[in-house]
PDB file of C-alpha atoms and ligand atoms in Angstrom:
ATOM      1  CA  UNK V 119     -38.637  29.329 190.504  1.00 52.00           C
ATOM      2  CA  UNK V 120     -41.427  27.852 188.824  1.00 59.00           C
ATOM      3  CA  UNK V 121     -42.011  25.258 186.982  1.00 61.00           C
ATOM      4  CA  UNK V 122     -46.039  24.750 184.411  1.00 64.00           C
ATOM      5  CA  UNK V 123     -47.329  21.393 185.032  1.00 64.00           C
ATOM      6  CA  UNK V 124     -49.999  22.266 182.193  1.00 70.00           C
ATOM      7  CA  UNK V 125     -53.191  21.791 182.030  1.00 83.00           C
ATOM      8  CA  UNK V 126     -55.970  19.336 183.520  1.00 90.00           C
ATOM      9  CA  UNK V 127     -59.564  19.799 182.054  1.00 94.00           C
ATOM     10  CA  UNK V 128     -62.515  18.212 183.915  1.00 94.00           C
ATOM     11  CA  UNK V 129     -66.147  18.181 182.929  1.00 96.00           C
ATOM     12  CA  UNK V 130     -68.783  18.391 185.448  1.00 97.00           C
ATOM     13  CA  UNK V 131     -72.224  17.374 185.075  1.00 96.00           C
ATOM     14  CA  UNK V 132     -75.345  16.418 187.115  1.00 96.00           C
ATOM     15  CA  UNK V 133     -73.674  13.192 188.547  1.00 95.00           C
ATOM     16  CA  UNK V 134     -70.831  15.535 190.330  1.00 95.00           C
ATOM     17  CA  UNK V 135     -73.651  17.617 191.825  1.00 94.00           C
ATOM     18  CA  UNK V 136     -75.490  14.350 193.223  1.00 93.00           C
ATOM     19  CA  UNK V 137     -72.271  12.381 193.970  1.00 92.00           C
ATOM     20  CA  UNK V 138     -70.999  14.981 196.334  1.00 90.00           C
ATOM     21  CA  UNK V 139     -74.840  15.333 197.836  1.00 88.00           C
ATOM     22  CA  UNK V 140     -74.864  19.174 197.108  1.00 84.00           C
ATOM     23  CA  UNK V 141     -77.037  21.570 199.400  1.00 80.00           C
ATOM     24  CA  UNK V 142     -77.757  24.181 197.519  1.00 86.00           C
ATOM     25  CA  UNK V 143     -77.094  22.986 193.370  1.00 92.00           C
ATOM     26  CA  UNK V 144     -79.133  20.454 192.298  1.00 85.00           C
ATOM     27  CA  UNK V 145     -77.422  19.911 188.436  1.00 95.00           C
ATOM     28  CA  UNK V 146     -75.218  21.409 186.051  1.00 96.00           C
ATOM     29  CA  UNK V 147     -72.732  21.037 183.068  1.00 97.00           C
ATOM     30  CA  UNK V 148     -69.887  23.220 183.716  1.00 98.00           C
ATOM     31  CA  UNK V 149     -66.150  22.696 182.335  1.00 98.00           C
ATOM     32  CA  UNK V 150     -63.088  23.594 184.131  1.00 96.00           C
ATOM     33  CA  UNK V 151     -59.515  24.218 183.320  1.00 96.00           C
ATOM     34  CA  UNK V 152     -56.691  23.630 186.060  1.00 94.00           C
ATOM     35  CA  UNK V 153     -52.931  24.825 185.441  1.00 93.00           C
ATOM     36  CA  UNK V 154     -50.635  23.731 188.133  1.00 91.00           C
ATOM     37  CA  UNK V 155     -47.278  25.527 188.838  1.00 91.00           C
ATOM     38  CA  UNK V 156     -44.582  24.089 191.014  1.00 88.00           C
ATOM     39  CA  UNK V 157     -43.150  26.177 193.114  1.00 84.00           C
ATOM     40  CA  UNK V 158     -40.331  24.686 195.996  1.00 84.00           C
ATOM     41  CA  UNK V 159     -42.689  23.367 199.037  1.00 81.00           C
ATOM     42  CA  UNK V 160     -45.959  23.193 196.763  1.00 86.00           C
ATOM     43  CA  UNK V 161     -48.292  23.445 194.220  1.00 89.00           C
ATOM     44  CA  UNK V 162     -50.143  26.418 192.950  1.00 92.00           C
ATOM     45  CA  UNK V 163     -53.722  25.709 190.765  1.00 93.00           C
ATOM     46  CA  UNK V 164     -55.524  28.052 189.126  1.00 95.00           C
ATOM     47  CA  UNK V 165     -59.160  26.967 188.108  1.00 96.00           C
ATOM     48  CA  UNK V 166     -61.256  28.406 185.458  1.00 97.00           C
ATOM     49  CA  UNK V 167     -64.605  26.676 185.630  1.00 97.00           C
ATOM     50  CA  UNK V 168     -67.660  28.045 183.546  1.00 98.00           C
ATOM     51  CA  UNK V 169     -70.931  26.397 182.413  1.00 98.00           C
ATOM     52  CA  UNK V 170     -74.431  25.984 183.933  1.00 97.00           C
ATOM     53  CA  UNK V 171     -75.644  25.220 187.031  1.00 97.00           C
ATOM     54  CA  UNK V 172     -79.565  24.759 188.200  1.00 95.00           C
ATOM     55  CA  UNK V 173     -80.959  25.957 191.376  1.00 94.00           C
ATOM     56  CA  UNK V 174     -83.831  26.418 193.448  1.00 93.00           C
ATOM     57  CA  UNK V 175     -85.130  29.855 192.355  1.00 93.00           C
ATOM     58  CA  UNK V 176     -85.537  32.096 196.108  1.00 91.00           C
ATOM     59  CA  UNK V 177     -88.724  32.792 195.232  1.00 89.00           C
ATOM     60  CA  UNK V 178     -90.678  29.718 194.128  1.00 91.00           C
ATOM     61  CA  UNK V 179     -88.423  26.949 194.539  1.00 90.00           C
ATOM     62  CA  UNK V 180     -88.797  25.678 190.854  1.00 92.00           C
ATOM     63  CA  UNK V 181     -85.793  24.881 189.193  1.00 93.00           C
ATOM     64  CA  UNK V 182     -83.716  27.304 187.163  1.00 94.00           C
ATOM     65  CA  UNK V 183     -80.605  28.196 185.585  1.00 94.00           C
ATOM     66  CA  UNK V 184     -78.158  29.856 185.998  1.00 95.00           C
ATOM     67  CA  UNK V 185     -74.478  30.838 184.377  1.00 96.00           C
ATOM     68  CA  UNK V 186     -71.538  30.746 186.118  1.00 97.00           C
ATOM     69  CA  UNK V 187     -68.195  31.750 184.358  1.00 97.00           C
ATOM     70  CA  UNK V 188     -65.494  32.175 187.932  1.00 97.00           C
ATOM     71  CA  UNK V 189     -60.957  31.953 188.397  1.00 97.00           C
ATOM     72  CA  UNK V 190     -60.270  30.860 191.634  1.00 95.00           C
ATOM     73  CA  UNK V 191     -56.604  30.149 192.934  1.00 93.00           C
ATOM     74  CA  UNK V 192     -55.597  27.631 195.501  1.00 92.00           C
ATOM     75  CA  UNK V 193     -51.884  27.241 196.901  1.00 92.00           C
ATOM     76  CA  UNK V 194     -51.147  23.976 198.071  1.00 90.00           C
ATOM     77  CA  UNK V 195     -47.947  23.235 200.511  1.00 88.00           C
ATOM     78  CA  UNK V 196     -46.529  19.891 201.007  1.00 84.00           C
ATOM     79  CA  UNK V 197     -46.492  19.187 204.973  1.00 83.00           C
ATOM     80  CA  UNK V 198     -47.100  16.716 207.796  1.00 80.00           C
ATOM     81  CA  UNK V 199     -50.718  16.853 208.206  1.00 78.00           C
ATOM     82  CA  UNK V 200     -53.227  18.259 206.436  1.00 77.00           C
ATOM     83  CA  UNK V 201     -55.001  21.627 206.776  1.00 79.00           C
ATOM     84  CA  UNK V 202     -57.120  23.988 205.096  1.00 79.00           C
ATOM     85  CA  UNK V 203     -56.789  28.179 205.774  1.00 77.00           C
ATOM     86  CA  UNK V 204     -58.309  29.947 203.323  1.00 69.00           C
ATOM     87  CA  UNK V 205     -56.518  29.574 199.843  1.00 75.00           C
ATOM     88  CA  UNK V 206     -53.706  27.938 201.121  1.00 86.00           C
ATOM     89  CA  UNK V 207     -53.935  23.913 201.765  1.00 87.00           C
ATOM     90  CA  UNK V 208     -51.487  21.654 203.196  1.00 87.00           C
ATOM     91  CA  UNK V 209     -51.324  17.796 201.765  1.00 84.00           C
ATOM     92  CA  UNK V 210     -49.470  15.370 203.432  1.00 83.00           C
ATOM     93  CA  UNK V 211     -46.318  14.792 201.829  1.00 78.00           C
ATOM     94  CA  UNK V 212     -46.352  11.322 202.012  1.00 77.00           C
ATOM     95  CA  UNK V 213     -49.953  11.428 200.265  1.00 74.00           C
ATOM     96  CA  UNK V 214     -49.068  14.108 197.926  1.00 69.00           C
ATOM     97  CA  UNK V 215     -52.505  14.130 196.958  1.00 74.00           C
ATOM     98  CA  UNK V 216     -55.645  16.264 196.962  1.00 80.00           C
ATOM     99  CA  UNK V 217     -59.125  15.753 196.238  1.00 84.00           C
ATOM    100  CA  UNK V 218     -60.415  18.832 194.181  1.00 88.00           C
ATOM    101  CA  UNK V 219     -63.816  17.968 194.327  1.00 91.00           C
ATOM    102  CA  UNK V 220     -64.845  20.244 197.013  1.00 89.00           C
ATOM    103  CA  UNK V 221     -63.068  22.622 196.309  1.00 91.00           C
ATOM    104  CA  UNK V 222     -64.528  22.584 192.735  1.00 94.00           C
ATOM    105  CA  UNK V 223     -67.867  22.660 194.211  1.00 95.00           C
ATOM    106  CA  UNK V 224     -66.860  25.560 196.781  1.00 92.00           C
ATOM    107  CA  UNK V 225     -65.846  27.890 194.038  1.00 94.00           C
ATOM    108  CA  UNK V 226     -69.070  27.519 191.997  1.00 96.00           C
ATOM    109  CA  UNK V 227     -71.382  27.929 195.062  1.00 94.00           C
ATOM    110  CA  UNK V 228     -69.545  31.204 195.847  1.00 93.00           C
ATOM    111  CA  UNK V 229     -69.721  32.356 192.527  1.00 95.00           C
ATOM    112  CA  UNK V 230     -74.032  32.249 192.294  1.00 94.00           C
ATOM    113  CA  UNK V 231     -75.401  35.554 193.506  1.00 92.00           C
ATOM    114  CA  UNK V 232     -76.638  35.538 197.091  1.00 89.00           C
ATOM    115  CA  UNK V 233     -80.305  35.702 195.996  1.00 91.00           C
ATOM    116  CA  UNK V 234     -81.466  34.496 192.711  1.00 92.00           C
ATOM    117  CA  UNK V 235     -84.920  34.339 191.268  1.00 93.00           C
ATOM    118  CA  UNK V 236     -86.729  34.079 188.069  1.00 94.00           C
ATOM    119  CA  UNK V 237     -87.715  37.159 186.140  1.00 91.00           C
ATOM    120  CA  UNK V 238     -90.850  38.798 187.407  1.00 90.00           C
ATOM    121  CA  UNK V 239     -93.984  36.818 186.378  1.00 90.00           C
ATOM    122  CA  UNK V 240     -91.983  33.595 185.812  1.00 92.00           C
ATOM    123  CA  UNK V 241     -92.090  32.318 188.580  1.00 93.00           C
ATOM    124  CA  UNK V 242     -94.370  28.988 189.087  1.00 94.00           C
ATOM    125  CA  UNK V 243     -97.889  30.661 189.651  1.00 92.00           C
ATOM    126  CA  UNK V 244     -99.596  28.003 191.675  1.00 91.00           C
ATOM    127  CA  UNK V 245     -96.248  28.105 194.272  1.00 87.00           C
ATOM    128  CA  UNK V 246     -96.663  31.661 194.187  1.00 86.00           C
ATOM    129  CA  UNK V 247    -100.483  31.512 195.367  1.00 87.00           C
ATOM    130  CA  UNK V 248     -99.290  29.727 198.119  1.00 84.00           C
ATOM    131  CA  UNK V 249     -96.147  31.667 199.301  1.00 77.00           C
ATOM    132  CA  UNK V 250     -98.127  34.707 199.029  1.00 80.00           C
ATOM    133  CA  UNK V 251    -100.668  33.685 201.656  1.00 80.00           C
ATOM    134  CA  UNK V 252     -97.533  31.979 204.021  1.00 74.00           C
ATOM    135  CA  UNK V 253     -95.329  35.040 203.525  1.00 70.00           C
ATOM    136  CA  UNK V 254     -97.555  37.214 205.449  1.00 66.00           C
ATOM    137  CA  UNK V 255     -98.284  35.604 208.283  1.00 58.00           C
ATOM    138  CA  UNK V 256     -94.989  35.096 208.629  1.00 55.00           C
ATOM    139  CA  UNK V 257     -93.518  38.914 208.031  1.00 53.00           C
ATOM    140  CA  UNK V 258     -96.174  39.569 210.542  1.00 53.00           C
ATOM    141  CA  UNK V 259     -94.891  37.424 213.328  1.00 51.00           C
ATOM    142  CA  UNK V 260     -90.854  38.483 212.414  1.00 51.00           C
ATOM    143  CA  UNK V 261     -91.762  42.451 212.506  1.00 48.00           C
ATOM    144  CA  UNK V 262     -93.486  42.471 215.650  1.00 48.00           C
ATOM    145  CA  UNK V 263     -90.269  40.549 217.155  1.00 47.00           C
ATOM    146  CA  UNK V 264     -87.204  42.693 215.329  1.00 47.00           C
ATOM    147  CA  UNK V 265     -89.030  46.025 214.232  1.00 47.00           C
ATOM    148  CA  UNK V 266     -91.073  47.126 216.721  1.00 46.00           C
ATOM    149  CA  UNK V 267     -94.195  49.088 215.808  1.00 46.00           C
ATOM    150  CA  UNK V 268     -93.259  50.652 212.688  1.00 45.00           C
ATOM    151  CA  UNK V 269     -93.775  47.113 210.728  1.00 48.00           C
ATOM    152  CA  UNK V 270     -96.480  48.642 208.699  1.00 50.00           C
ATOM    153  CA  UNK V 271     -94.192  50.923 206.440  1.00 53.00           C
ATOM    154  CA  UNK V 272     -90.484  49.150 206.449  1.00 52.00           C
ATOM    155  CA  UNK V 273     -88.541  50.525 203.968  1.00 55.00           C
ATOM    156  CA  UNK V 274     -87.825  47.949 201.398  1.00 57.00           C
ATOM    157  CA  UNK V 275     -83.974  48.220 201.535  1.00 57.00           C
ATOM    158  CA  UNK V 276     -84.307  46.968 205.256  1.00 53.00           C
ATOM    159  CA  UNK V 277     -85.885  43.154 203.586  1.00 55.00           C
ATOM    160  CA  UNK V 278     -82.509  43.219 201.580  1.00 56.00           C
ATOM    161  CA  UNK V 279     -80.110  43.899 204.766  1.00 51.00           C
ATOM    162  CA  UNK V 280     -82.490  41.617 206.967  1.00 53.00           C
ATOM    163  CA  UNK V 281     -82.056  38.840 204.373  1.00 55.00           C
ATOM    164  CA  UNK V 282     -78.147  39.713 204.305  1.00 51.00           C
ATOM    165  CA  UNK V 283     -77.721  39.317 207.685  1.00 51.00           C
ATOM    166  CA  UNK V 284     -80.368  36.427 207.951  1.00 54.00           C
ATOM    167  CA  UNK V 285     -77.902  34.307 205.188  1.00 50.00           C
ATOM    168  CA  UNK V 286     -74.746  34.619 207.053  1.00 45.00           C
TER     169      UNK V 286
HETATM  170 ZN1   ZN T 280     -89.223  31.415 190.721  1.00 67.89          ZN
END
């Protein structure tokens, strides 16, 4: 049995970003909407959340923008102390209370693509001077340690699955 404990809207805007001391979002102005059902033992939300959020582009570091539009589903139980396993969290029962916030903040994060940049050519030019010079020292020194000889002619699909593996 269930039981709607409709509907909680929040908005979000640069002072959640700062207040929580994000790593990786610097701003944004995002709205979400939370439905609760009761179910015997717990609680489960559903979050829609969709809006804005600004970045760090990969590629220059200037700001930019980005949308995000993301459902995400979180069970919570009632129990004796609290714990957090994947999409199921446990709240004391004599606090019978949980803080959203990172959770809110967890569920945007995941939902920006792993990389994001600007559109070719907008990127900040004078940044791009300077990465350009860094970058290849830099790929220099990483090939000769993880490729071997062959660093001349990498196939470009190997950057993508070194920068995979290099984000995890
Ligand atoms: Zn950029």
């Amino acid at each position: 049995m269930t039981q709607d404990l409709c509907c909680y809207e929040y908005d979000l805007d640069d002072n959640f970003f700062k207040n929580i001391d994000a790593p990786e979002i610097r701003k944004g102005k995002l709205h979400v909407r939370l439905d609760v059902k009761k179910f015997t033992g717990g609680f489960i939300l559903n979050f829609h959340t969709f809006g804005q959020v600004v970045v760090p582009c990969d590629r220059c570091l200037d700001d930019m923008s980005l949308a995000v539009d993301t459902t995400n589903m979180l069970k919570v139980k009632l129990g004796t102390d609290y714990s957090d396993n994947e999409e199921v969290v446990t709240v004391p029962e004599e606090e019978g209370y949980i803080d959203i916030t990172w959770f809110l903040y967890e569920f945007i994060a995941l939902s920006l693509p792993m990389q994001h940049t600007h559109e070719d050519g907008e990127c900040n030019p004078e940044m791009m001077k300077v990465l350009n010079q860094h970058l290849c020292v830099e790929e220099e020194g990483e090939d000769m340690q993880s490729m071997g000889e062959e660093q001349k002619d990498v196939d470009p699909r190997w950057n993508d699955l070194r920068k995979l593996i290099d984000n995890n």
